[in-house]
Short mmCIF file of C-alpha atoms in Angstrom, two decimals:
data_model
loop_
_atom_site.label_atom_id
_atom_site.label_comp_id
_atom_site.label_asym_id
_atom_site.label_seq_id
_atom_site.Cartn_x
_atom_site.Cartn_y
_atom_site.Cartn_z
CA MET A 1 -81.59 -82.19 -69.27
CA LYS A 2 -82.26 -78.98 -67.36
CA LEU A 3 -79.68 -78.87 -64.58
CA ILE A 4 -79.15 -76.75 -61.48
CA ILE A 5 -75.84 -76.40 -59.66
CA LEU A 6 -76.25 -76.59 -55.90
CA GLY A 7 -73.28 -74.92 -54.19
CA THR A 8 -71.03 -72.45 -56.01
CA GLY A 9 -67.67 -72.87 -54.32
CA TRP A 10 -64.33 -73.54 -55.98
CA TRP A 11 -65.04 -77.04 -57.33
CA ALA A 12 -68.45 -76.02 -58.70
CA ASN A 13 -66.61 -74.20 -61.50
CA THR A 14 -65.44 -77.56 -62.82
CA HIS A 15 -69.01 -78.89 -62.76
CA ALA A 16 -70.29 -75.82 -64.60
CA THR A 17 -67.59 -76.07 -67.26
CA ARG A 18 -67.91 -79.81 -67.83
CA PHE A 19 -71.69 -79.95 -67.93
CA SER A 20 -71.88 -76.91 -70.23
CA GLU A 21 -69.77 -78.82 -72.78
CA ILE A 22 -72.25 -81.70 -73.03
CA ALA A 23 -74.83 -81.57 -75.82
CA GLY A 24 -78.36 -81.63 -74.50
CA VAL A 25 -77.48 -80.26 -71.05
CA GLU A 26 -78.76 -76.81 -70.11
CA ILE A 27 -77.65 -75.24 -66.82
CA VAL A 28 -80.73 -73.29 -65.81
CA ALA A 29 -79.95 -72.10 -62.27
CA ALA A 30 -77.40 -71.94 -59.48
CA VAL A 31 -78.10 -72.14 -55.73
CA ASP A 32 -76.04 -70.85 -52.81
CA SER A 33 -76.70 -69.08 -49.50
CA ASP A 34 -73.74 -66.75 -50.16
CA ASP A 35 -75.37 -64.23 -52.50
CA VAL A 36 -72.16 -62.43 -53.52
CA ARG A 37 -70.43 -65.67 -54.49
CA LEU A 38 -73.60 -66.96 -56.14
CA ARG A 39 -74.05 -63.96 -58.43
CA ALA A 40 -70.40 -63.89 -59.42
CA PHE A 41 -70.55 -67.61 -60.23
CA ALA A 42 -73.74 -67.24 -62.30
CA ALA A 43 -72.25 -64.33 -64.24
CA ARG A 44 -69.02 -66.24 -64.89
CA HIS A 45 -70.87 -69.23 -66.35
CA ASN A 46 -73.82 -67.39 -67.96
CA ILE A 47 -76.39 -69.08 -65.73
CA PRO A 48 -79.72 -67.24 -66.00
CA LEU A 49 -81.32 -67.83 -62.58
CA THR A 50 -80.08 -67.82 -58.98
CA PHE A 51 -81.64 -68.98 -55.72
CA ASN A 52 -80.41 -68.46 -52.17
CA SER A 53 -81.89 -71.73 -50.91
CA LEU A 54 -82.69 -75.18 -52.22
CA GLU A 55 -86.24 -74.73 -50.93
CA ASP A 56 -86.71 -71.75 -53.27
CA ALA A 57 -85.26 -73.69 -56.20
CA LEU A 58 -87.57 -76.64 -55.51
CA ALA A 59 -90.57 -74.32 -55.23
CA TRP A 60 -89.70 -73.07 -58.73
CA GLY A 61 -89.08 -76.63 -59.83
CA GLU A 62 -88.36 -76.11 -63.54
CA PHE A 63 -85.39 -78.48 -63.69
CA ASP A 64 -84.74 -82.19 -64.14
CA ALA A 65 -81.53 -82.75 -62.21
CA ALA A 66 -79.08 -81.23 -59.78
CA THR A 67 -75.36 -81.50 -59.33
CA ASN A 68 -74.70 -81.28 -55.60
CA VAL A 69 -71.42 -79.47 -54.93
CA THR A 70 -72.20 -78.41 -51.36
CA PRO A 71 -69.83 -79.12 -48.44
CA ASP A 72 -69.75 -82.75 -47.27
CA ARG A 73 -72.00 -82.19 -44.26
CA VAL A 74 -74.76 -80.74 -46.48
CA HIS A 75 -74.97 -83.62 -48.98
CA TYR A 76 -77.33 -85.71 -46.85
CA ALA A 77 -80.22 -83.29 -46.32
CA THR A 78 -80.05 -81.62 -49.73
CA THR A 79 -79.83 -84.87 -51.70
CA LEU A 80 -82.77 -86.41 -49.83
CA ALA A 81 -84.82 -83.27 -50.54
CA LEU A 82 -83.97 -83.44 -54.24
CA LEU A 83 -84.86 -87.12 -54.49
CA ALA A 84 -88.13 -86.54 -52.67
CA ALA A 85 -88.94 -83.89 -55.28
CA GLY A 86 -88.31 -86.37 -58.10
CA LYS A 87 -85.02 -84.90 -59.31
CA HIS A 88 -82.00 -86.79 -60.62
CA VAL A 89 -78.88 -86.17 -58.50
CA PHE A 90 -75.17 -86.11 -59.29
CA CYS A 91 -73.52 -85.80 -55.87
CA GLU A 92 -69.97 -84.93 -54.97
CA LYS A 93 -68.01 -87.35 -52.81
CA PRO A 94 -68.16 -88.39 -50.06
CA LEU A 95 -71.84 -89.20 -50.27
CA ALA A 96 -72.29 -88.39 -46.57
CA GLU A 97 -70.35 -87.88 -43.37
CA ASN A 98 -71.02 -91.42 -42.15
CA PHE A 99 -72.27 -94.80 -43.31
CA ALA A 100 -75.69 -94.53 -41.68
CA GLN A 101 -76.52 -91.40 -43.66
CA ALA A 102 -74.93 -92.74 -46.85
CA ALA A 103 -76.93 -95.97 -46.61
CA GLU A 104 -80.14 -93.99 -46.12
CA MET A 105 -79.32 -91.93 -49.20
CA ALA A 106 -78.66 -95.10 -51.22
CA ASP A 107 -81.97 -96.57 -50.06
CA ALA A 108 -83.79 -93.35 -51.02
CA ALA A 109 -82.12 -93.31 -54.44
CA GLU A 110 -83.13 -96.89 -55.16
CA ARG A 111 -86.72 -96.27 -54.05
CA SER A 112 -86.99 -93.11 -56.11
CA LYS A 113 -85.95 -94.72 -59.42
CA GLN A 114 -84.18 -91.43 -60.26
CA MET A 115 -80.75 -91.44 -61.88
CA THR A 116 -78.07 -90.95 -59.23
CA MET A 117 -74.27 -90.99 -59.32
CA VAL A 118 -71.40 -90.00 -57.06
CA ASN A 119 -68.53 -88.05 -58.57
CA LEU A 120 -65.61 -90.29 -57.72
CA THR A 121 -63.50 -88.37 -60.21
CA TYR A 122 -60.74 -90.91 -60.76
CA ARG A 123 -63.16 -93.14 -62.64
CA ASN A 124 -62.31 -90.65 -65.42
CA VAL A 125 -58.74 -92.05 -65.51
CA ALA A 126 -58.57 -94.21 -68.63
CA PRO A 127 -55.58 -96.30 -67.45
CA LEU A 128 -57.54 -97.27 -64.32
CA GLN A 129 -60.45 -98.51 -66.41
CA LYS A 130 -58.07 -100.47 -68.64
CA ALA A 131 -56.33 -101.92 -65.58
CA ARG A 132 -59.65 -103.21 -64.27
CA GLU A 133 -60.38 -104.80 -67.62
CA MET A 134 -57.01 -106.55 -67.60
CA VAL A 135 -57.46 -107.81 -64.04
CA LEU A 136 -60.94 -109.16 -64.73
CA ASN A 137 -59.69 -110.79 -67.94
CA GLY A 138 -57.09 -112.69 -65.91
CA ASP A 139 -54.10 -111.05 -67.60
CA ILE A 140 -52.09 -111.12 -64.36
CA GLY A 141 -53.66 -114.24 -62.87
CA GLN A 142 -55.02 -114.60 -59.35
CA ILE A 143 -54.54 -111.39 -57.32
CA ARG A 144 -52.34 -111.89 -54.26
CA HIS A 145 -51.16 -108.45 -53.11
CA PHE A 146 -51.78 -104.78 -53.72
CA GLU A 147 -50.45 -101.42 -52.59
CA ALA A 148 -52.04 -98.03 -53.09
CA SER A 149 -51.29 -94.44 -52.15
CA TYR A 150 -52.78 -90.98 -52.50
CA LEU A 151 -50.12 -88.34 -51.93
CA GLN A 152 -50.64 -84.57 -51.68
CA SER A 153 -48.32 -81.83 -50.44
CA TRP A 154 -50.50 -78.77 -49.95
CA LEU A 155 -49.68 -78.62 -46.25
CA VAL A 156 -46.01 -78.08 -47.15
CA SER A 157 -46.45 -76.32 -50.49
CA LYS A 158 -48.22 -73.28 -51.90
CA ALA A 159 -48.73 -74.84 -55.32
CA TRP A 160 -52.50 -74.65 -54.82
CA GLY A 161 -52.44 -71.47 -52.74
CA ASP A 162 -51.79 -70.63 -49.09
CA TRP A 163 -53.93 -73.08 -47.10
CA THR A 164 -53.44 -71.04 -43.89
CA THR A 165 -55.55 -68.18 -45.26
CA GLN A 166 -58.08 -69.86 -47.58
CA PRO A 167 -61.38 -71.35 -46.33
CA GLN A 168 -61.54 -73.91 -49.14
CA TRP A 169 -58.52 -75.62 -47.57
CA LEU A 170 -59.00 -74.77 -43.90
CA TRP A 171 -62.40 -76.44 -43.63
CA ARG A 172 -60.82 -79.71 -44.79
CA LEU A 173 -58.69 -79.68 -41.63
CA SER A 174 -61.54 -79.06 -39.17
CA SER A 175 -64.00 -81.69 -37.98
CA LYS A 176 -66.34 -78.97 -36.73
CA HIS A 177 -66.60 -77.73 -40.32
CA GLY A 178 -67.65 -81.16 -41.57
CA SER A 179 -64.29 -82.70 -42.44
CA ASN A 180 -63.34 -86.30 -41.74
CA GLY A 181 -59.77 -85.44 -42.64
CA VAL A 182 -57.64 -87.05 -45.28
CA LEU A 183 -59.38 -90.38 -44.62
CA GLY A 184 -62.80 -89.00 -45.48
CA ASP A 185 -61.70 -86.50 -48.12
CA VAL A 186 -59.23 -88.33 -50.36
CA GLY A 187 -59.44 -91.71 -48.64
CA ILE A 188 -62.67 -92.44 -50.50
CA HIS A 189 -60.87 -91.74 -53.79
CA ILE A 190 -58.00 -94.13 -53.15
CA LEU A 191 -60.36 -96.80 -51.80
CA ASP A 192 -62.37 -96.55 -55.01
CA PHE A 193 -59.12 -96.63 -57.00
CA VAL A 194 -58.28 -99.91 -55.27
CA VAL A 195 -61.60 -101.74 -55.47
CA TYR A 196 -62.29 -100.63 -59.04
CA GLY A 197 -58.77 -101.28 -60.35
CA ALA A 198 -58.37 -104.59 -58.51
CA GLY A 199 -61.88 -105.71 -59.42
CA SER A 200 -62.86 -106.60 -55.86
CA ASP A 201 -64.51 -104.96 -52.86
CA ILE A 202 -62.82 -104.64 -49.48
CA LYS A 203 -63.55 -107.47 -47.03
CA THR A 204 -61.76 -106.21 -43.91
CA ALA A 205 -59.72 -103.12 -43.04
CA ALA A 206 -58.01 -101.47 -40.09
CA ALA A 207 -56.26 -98.10 -39.98
CA GLN A 208 -54.15 -95.71 -37.99
CA LEU A 209 -54.69 -91.95 -38.30
CA LYS A 210 -52.39 -89.06 -37.47
CA THR A 211 -53.00 -85.34 -36.96
CA PHE A 212 -49.86 -83.21 -36.91
CA GLU A 213 -49.32 -79.79 -35.35
CA LYS A 214 -49.91 -77.17 -38.04
CA ALA A 215 -50.39 -73.92 -36.10
CA PRO A 216 -50.17 -72.71 -32.48
CA GLY A 217 -52.77 -74.71 -30.61
CA ASN A 218 -53.73 -76.30 -33.94
CA ARG A 219 -56.15 -73.46 -34.57
CA ILE A 220 -56.44 -70.70 -37.18
CA GLY A 221 -59.33 -68.29 -36.54
CA GLU A 222 -62.59 -70.23 -36.35
CA TYR A 223 -60.92 -73.42 -37.62
CA GLU A 224 -59.76 -76.02 -35.10
CA LEU A 225 -57.29 -78.10 -37.11
CA ASP A 226 -58.15 -81.45 -35.57
CA ALA A 227 -58.95 -83.59 -38.63
CA ASN A 228 -56.45 -86.31 -39.58
CA ASP A 229 -53.65 -85.40 -42.02
CA SER A 230 -52.35 -88.91 -42.80
CA PHE A 231 -53.57 -92.48 -42.59
CA VAL A 232 -52.22 -95.97 -43.15
CA MET A 233 -54.55 -98.91 -43.66
CA MET A 234 -54.21 -102.67 -43.92
CA ALA A 235 -56.93 -104.35 -45.96
CA GLU A 236 -58.02 -107.66 -47.43
CA LEU A 237 -60.12 -107.77 -50.59
CA GLN A 238 -63.01 -110.12 -51.24
CA ASN A 239 -60.81 -111.91 -53.80
CA GLY A 240 -58.33 -112.76 -51.03
CA ALA A 241 -55.63 -110.23 -51.90
CA LEU A 242 -53.87 -108.54 -48.99
CA GLY A 243 -52.45 -105.06 -49.16
CA VAL A 244 -51.81 -101.60 -47.79
CA ILE A 245 -53.36 -98.21 -48.53
CA HIS A 246 -52.00 -94.89 -47.33
CA ALA A 247 -52.58 -91.20 -47.90
CA SER A 248 -51.14 -87.92 -46.66
CA ARG A 249 -51.19 -84.19 -47.21
CA TRP A 250 -47.57 -83.98 -46.09
CA ALA A 251 -46.10 -85.82 -49.10
CA THR A 252 -43.52 -83.27 -50.19
CA GLY A 253 -42.83 -83.49 -53.92
CA HIS A 254 -46.23 -84.94 -54.84
CA LEU A 255 -48.87 -82.38 -55.75
CA ASN A 256 -51.69 -84.87 -56.28
CA GLU A 257 -50.64 -88.43 -57.07
CA LEU A 258 -52.61 -91.68 -56.94
CA ARG A 259 -50.82 -94.96 -57.46
CA LEU A 260 -52.05 -98.55 -57.48
CA ARG A 261 -49.97 -101.68 -57.86
CA VAL A 262 -51.77 -105.01 -58.20
CA HIS A 263 -49.71 -108.20 -58.05
CA GLY A 264 -51.04 -111.51 -59.35
CA ASP A 265 -49.57 -114.98 -59.64
CA ARG A 266 -48.86 -114.43 -63.35
CA GLY A 267 -48.01 -110.75 -63.50
CA ALA A 268 -48.57 -107.27 -62.12
CA ILE A 269 -49.99 -103.90 -63.19
CA GLU A 270 -49.31 -100.36 -62.03
CA VAL A 271 -51.55 -97.31 -62.50
CA THR A 272 -50.26 -93.82 -61.72
CA ASP A 273 -52.26 -90.61 -62.01
CA THR A 274 -50.70 -87.15 -61.54
CA PRO A 275 -51.59 -83.62 -62.69
CA ASN A 276 -49.34 -84.28 -65.70
CA GLY A 277 -51.29 -87.33 -66.84
CA ALA A 278 -51.93 -90.99 -66.13
CA THR A 279 -50.01 -94.13 -67.09
CA LEU A 280 -50.52 -97.88 -67.03
CA ARG A 281 -47.68 -100.40 -66.93
CA ILE A 282 -47.69 -104.19 -66.94
CA CYS A 283 -45.13 -106.85 -66.06
CA ALA A 284 -46.39 -110.25 -67.17
CA GLY A 285 -45.55 -113.37 -69.11
CA ALA A 286 -41.86 -113.76 -69.99
CA ASP A 287 -41.22 -110.21 -68.72
CA ALA A 288 -42.00 -111.32 -65.17
CA ASP A 289 -38.80 -113.41 -65.02
CA LYS A 290 -36.67 -110.30 -65.56
CA ALA A 291 -39.00 -107.76 -63.90
CA ILE A 292 -39.47 -105.87 -67.17
CA TRP A 293 -42.32 -103.36 -67.17
CA ARG A 294 -44.00 -102.18 -70.35
CA ARG A 295 -46.28 -99.20 -70.81
CA VAL A 296 -49.80 -99.88 -72.07
CA GLN A 297 -51.47 -97.34 -74.36
CA VAL A 298 -55.13 -96.65 -73.64
CA GLU A 299 -57.97 -94.79 -75.33
CA PRO A 300 -59.84 -91.89 -73.66
CA VAL A 301 -63.00 -92.72 -71.71
CA ALA A 302 -66.24 -90.88 -71.00
CA THR A 303 -66.23 -88.68 -67.90
CA ASN A 304 -68.58 -89.04 -64.94
CA PHE A 305 -70.31 -85.85 -66.09
CA GLU A 306 -70.95 -87.32 -69.53
CA ARG A 307 -72.12 -90.64 -68.15
CA PHE A 308 -74.56 -88.96 -65.74
CA ALA A 309 -76.05 -86.97 -68.61
CA GLU A 310 -76.33 -90.21 -70.59
CA ALA A 311 -78.04 -91.95 -67.65
CA VAL A 312 -80.66 -89.20 -67.43
CA ARG A 313 -81.18 -89.28 -71.19
CA THR A 314 -81.56 -93.06 -71.45
CA GLY A 315 -82.92 -93.98 -68.01
CA VAL A 316 -80.12 -96.54 -67.57
CA GLY A 317 -78.16 -96.20 -64.32
CA GLN A 318 -74.39 -95.74 -64.29
CA GLU A 319 -71.61 -96.23 -61.77
CA PRO A 320 -70.35 -95.03 -59.33
CA SER A 321 -73.72 -95.49 -57.65
CA PHE A 322 -74.92 -94.23 -54.30
CA ARG A 323 -74.80 -97.82 -53.02
CA HIS A 324 -71.17 -98.20 -54.02
CA ALA A 325 -70.27 -94.89 -52.32
CA ALA A 326 -72.14 -96.00 -49.19
CA ASN A 327 -70.15 -99.24 -49.12
CA LEU A 328 -66.91 -97.25 -49.30
CA GLN A 329 -68.17 -95.02 -46.49
CA GLU A 330 -68.73 -98.12 -44.36
CA VAL A 331 -65.05 -99.04 -44.85
CA ILE A 332 -64.01 -95.50 -43.90
CA ASP A 333 -66.18 -95.54 -40.76
CA HIS A 334 -64.80 -98.92 -39.77
CA ALA A 335 -61.23 -97.74 -40.34
CA ARG A 336 -61.83 -94.62 -38.27
CA ASN A 337 -63.36 -96.67 -35.46
CA SER A 338 -60.52 -99.18 -35.56
CA ALA A 339 -58.00 -96.33 -35.24
CA ALA A 340 -59.87 -94.87 -32.27
CA SER A 341 -60.01 -98.22 -30.49
CA LEU A 342 -56.35 -99.23 -30.82
CA PRO A 343 -55.54 -100.48 -27.29
CA SER A 344 -51.83 -99.79 -27.35
CA ARG A 345 -48.84 -98.94 -29.48
CA ILE A 346 -45.40 -100.45 -29.72
CA ILE A 347 -42.66 -98.05 -28.67
CA ALA A 348 -38.98 -98.73 -29.33
CA LYS A 349 -36.88 -97.50 -26.41
CA SER A 350 -33.45 -98.51 -25.16
CA GLY A 351 -33.55 -101.84 -26.96
CA GLN A 352 -36.86 -102.82 -25.37
CA TYR A 353 -40.34 -102.92 -26.83
CA ASP A 354 -43.17 -101.68 -24.65
CA THR A 355 -46.67 -102.62 -25.79
CA GLY A 356 -48.22 -100.13 -23.38
CA ALA A 357 -50.11 -100.52 -20.13
CA GLY A 358 -50.68 -104.16 -19.33
CA GLY A 359 -48.66 -105.33 -22.32
CA GLU A 360 -45.76 -107.77 -22.32
CA ARG A 361 -42.25 -106.31 -22.27
CA ARG A 362 -39.57 -108.14 -24.13
CA ARG A 363 -36.15 -107.64 -25.67
#
């Protein structure tokens, strides 16, 4: 597979490293409108050719596939152009800024017959894949309840750098720069963590979003810091389970932690993924009576990068697909709309509860 890397920002370095390690994959070019960054990136990863636009790369055309690591708002147009040119596409998440665009991209992918995948990176977590297997095998019985969280602390920590001075973080806080906030950025990861681990898609969901004050006037230079920082969501899965999902960038003490607990009528499982590694625990059978949890050992799994290369080689599609990512985007759009349309809020004050204008007051 002859591969180009579209977009050469911070995360593109991971794509370049991972794909270069796969036998049969040759990175032949890199594309970015920022020429200084582009040339430095190409030199760092020994990439022979550079282009300042996708149009120029497509005019050259001597490649089979592209990994799309552009900002979120650019995924739609660039991916459609690549598919129209007959190229396989590995696209970063989220697939698009909204469901309408994501659905159009999924339709185009299915019409094109090209190999397409979305890099929902936590599919690389072996304990999550094992958890799904256990759920689908009925090891914990019928699923009744779940809880999931994605916790980051980079708004209160400099572990990943100073977000107040670095564009790679600032754009994630600004809707004008293409960000849908924590809901759109990491929300899609924790939603995928839930539906994949619990073995069931989301049936209904509603959310509340919160944007906190982070700078005077919530602005730093060109960046208006208006994108949501935290969300809480209630959801029901297609299998009938009810649960909660939440995420925040204000979670002091948690650099980057995903956690999923799935409770069935015969047991429960817990998956935790942190920068230090991932674990899977189960409480089932006789252990359920005494709430004893036992760790489950799991074998490594193929990465998304490896599975995309395999899909191109064999012509057999792999997940996560564009359609799956579009379905997750529909949940995100619905959650965002539900948060915007909340008619009132309950406020505790002086022993009374006020439901807002027109609401009933009661003690």
